[in-house]
Coordinates of C-alpha atoms in Angstrom, one line a residue:
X242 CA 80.6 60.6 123.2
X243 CA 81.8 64.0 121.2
X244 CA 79.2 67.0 122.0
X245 CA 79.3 69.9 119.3
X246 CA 78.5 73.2 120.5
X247 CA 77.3 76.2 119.1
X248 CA 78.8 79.8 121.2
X249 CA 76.9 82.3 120.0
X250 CA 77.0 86.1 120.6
X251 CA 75.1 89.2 119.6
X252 CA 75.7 92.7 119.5
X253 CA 78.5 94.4 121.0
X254 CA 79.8 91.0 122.2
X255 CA 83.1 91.2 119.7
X256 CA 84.6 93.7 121.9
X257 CA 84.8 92.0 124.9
X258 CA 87.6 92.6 126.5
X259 CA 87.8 96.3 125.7
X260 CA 84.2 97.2 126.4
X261 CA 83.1 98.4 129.4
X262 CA 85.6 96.1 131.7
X263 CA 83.8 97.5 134.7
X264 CA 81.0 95.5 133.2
X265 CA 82.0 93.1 131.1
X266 CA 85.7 92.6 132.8
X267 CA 89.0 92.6 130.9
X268 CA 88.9 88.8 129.1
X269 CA 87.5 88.2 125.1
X270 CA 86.1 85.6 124.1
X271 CA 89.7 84.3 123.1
X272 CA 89.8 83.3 127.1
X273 CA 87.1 80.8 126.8
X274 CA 88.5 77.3 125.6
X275 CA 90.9 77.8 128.4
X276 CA 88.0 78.5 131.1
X277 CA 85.9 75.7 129.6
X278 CA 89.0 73.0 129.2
X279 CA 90.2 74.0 132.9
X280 CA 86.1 73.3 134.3
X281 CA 85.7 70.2 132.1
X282 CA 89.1 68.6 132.9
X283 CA 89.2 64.9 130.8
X284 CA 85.8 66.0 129.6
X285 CA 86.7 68.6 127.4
X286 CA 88.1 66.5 124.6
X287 CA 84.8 65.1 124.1
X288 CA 83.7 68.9 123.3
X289 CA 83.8 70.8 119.9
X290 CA 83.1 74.6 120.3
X291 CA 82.1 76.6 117.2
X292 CA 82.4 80.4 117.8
X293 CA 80.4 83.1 116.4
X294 CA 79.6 86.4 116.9
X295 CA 77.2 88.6 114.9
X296 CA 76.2 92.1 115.7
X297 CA 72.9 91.2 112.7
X298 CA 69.7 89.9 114.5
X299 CA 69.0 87.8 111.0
X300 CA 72.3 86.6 111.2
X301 CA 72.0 85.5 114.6
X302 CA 68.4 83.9 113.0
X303 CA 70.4 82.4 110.0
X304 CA 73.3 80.7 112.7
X305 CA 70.4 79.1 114.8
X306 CA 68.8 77.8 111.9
X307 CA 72.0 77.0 110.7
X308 CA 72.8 74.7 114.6
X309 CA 69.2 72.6 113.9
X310 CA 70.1 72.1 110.0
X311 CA 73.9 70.7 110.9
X312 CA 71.8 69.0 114.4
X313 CA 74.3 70.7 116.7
X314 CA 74.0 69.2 120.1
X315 CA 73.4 72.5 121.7
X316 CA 73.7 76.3 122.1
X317 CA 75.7 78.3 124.1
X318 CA 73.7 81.8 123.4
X319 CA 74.0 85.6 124.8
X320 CA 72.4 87.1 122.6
X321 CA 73.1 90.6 124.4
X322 CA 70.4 93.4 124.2
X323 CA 68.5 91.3 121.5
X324 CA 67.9 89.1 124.8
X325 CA 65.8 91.6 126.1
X326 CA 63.8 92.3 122.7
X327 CA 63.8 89.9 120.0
X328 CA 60.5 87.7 119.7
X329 CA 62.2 86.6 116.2
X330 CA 65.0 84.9 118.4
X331 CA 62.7 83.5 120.8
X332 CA 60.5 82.3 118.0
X333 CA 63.8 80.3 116.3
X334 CA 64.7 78.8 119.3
X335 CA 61.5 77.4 120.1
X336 CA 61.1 76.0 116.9
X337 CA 64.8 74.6 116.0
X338 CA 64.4 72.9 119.6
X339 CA 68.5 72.7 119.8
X340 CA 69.2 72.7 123.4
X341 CA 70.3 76.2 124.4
X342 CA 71.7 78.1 127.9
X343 CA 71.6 81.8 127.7
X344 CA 74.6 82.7 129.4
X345 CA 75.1 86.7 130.5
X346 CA 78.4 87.7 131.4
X347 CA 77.2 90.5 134.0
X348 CA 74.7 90.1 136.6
X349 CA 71.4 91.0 134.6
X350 CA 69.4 90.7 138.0
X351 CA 71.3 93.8 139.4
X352 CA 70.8 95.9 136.4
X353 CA 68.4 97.8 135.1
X354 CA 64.5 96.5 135.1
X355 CA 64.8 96.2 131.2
X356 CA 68.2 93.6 130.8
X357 CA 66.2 91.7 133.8
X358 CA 63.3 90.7 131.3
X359 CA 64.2 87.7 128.6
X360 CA 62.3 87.1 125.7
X361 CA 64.6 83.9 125.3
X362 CA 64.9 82.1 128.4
X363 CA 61.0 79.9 128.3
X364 CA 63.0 78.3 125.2
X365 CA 66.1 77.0 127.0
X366 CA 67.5 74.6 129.2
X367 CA 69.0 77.2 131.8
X368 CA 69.7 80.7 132.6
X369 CA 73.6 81.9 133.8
X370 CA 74.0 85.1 134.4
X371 CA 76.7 87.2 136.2
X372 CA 80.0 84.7 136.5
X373 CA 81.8 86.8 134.0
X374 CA 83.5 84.4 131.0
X375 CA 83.3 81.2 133.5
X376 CA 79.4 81.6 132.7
X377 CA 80.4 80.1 129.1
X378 CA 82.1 77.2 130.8
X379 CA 79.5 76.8 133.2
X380 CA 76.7 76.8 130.0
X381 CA 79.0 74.3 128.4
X382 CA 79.2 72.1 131.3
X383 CA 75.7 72.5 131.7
X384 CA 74.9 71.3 128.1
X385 CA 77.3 68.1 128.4
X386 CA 75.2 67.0 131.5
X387 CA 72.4 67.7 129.9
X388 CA 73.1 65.6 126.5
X389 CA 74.1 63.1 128.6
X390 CA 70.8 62.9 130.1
X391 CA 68.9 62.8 127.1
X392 CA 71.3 60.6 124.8

């Protein structure tokens, strides 16, 4: 069974790896099919990631549209601070009903009240937050097991 995945980020996300590394750490998201191919093993060739990165809350609106249009299996999303604000967001993802893990790369829970708050997370399969890049793998593993469920 071949799984095609949306990775979607939002603003700020593009300079990962030379933002904030206290936060954020030192990898980009170049570092990610490695992570994910070394968590899913035999698995991963049954995976197709499609990056994408916006720093444009309609064009993060036009990409999810985009994932329910080309019926991506799921959604790999950190949507970043729009996490914390955008009922647009939330609105597409309840409506394009693509499965979707937000994934956070630090700790949200140990940050300020604000970035604890999601207006995304009642519209997805799972919350991962503060296992730096591995949270990608982790959301992709999490979507496989879950299509695998459902299929």
């Amino acid at each position: 069974m071949m799984y095609r995945f949306l990775v979607l980020n939002g603003p700020n996300l593009g300079a990962l790896g030379i933002r904030q590394p206290e936060i954020y750490g030192p990898q980009g998201m170049d570092a990610v099919p490695e992570i994910v191919l070394d968590l899913l093993g035999p698995r991963s060739t049954q995976v197709y990631l499609d990056f994408f990165q916006s720093n444009h809350e309609g064009v993060l609106l036009d990409k999810l549209e985009q994932a329910h249009h080309e019926k991506q299996d799921g959604i790999v999303f950190n949507a970043g601070a729009y996490t914390h604000t955008s009922l647009a967001l939330a609105d597409c993802l309840a409506w394009i009903q693509v499965p979707c893990v937000e994934v956070h790369i630090s700790n949200v829970f140990s940050r300020e009240s604000l970035r604890q708050q999601s207006m995304l997370a009642r519209h997805t399969v799972g919350v991962i937050s503060g296992f730096g890049m591995l949270g990608y793998a982790l959301a992709v593993q999490a979507l496989v097991h879950h299509c695998d469920k459902i299929r």
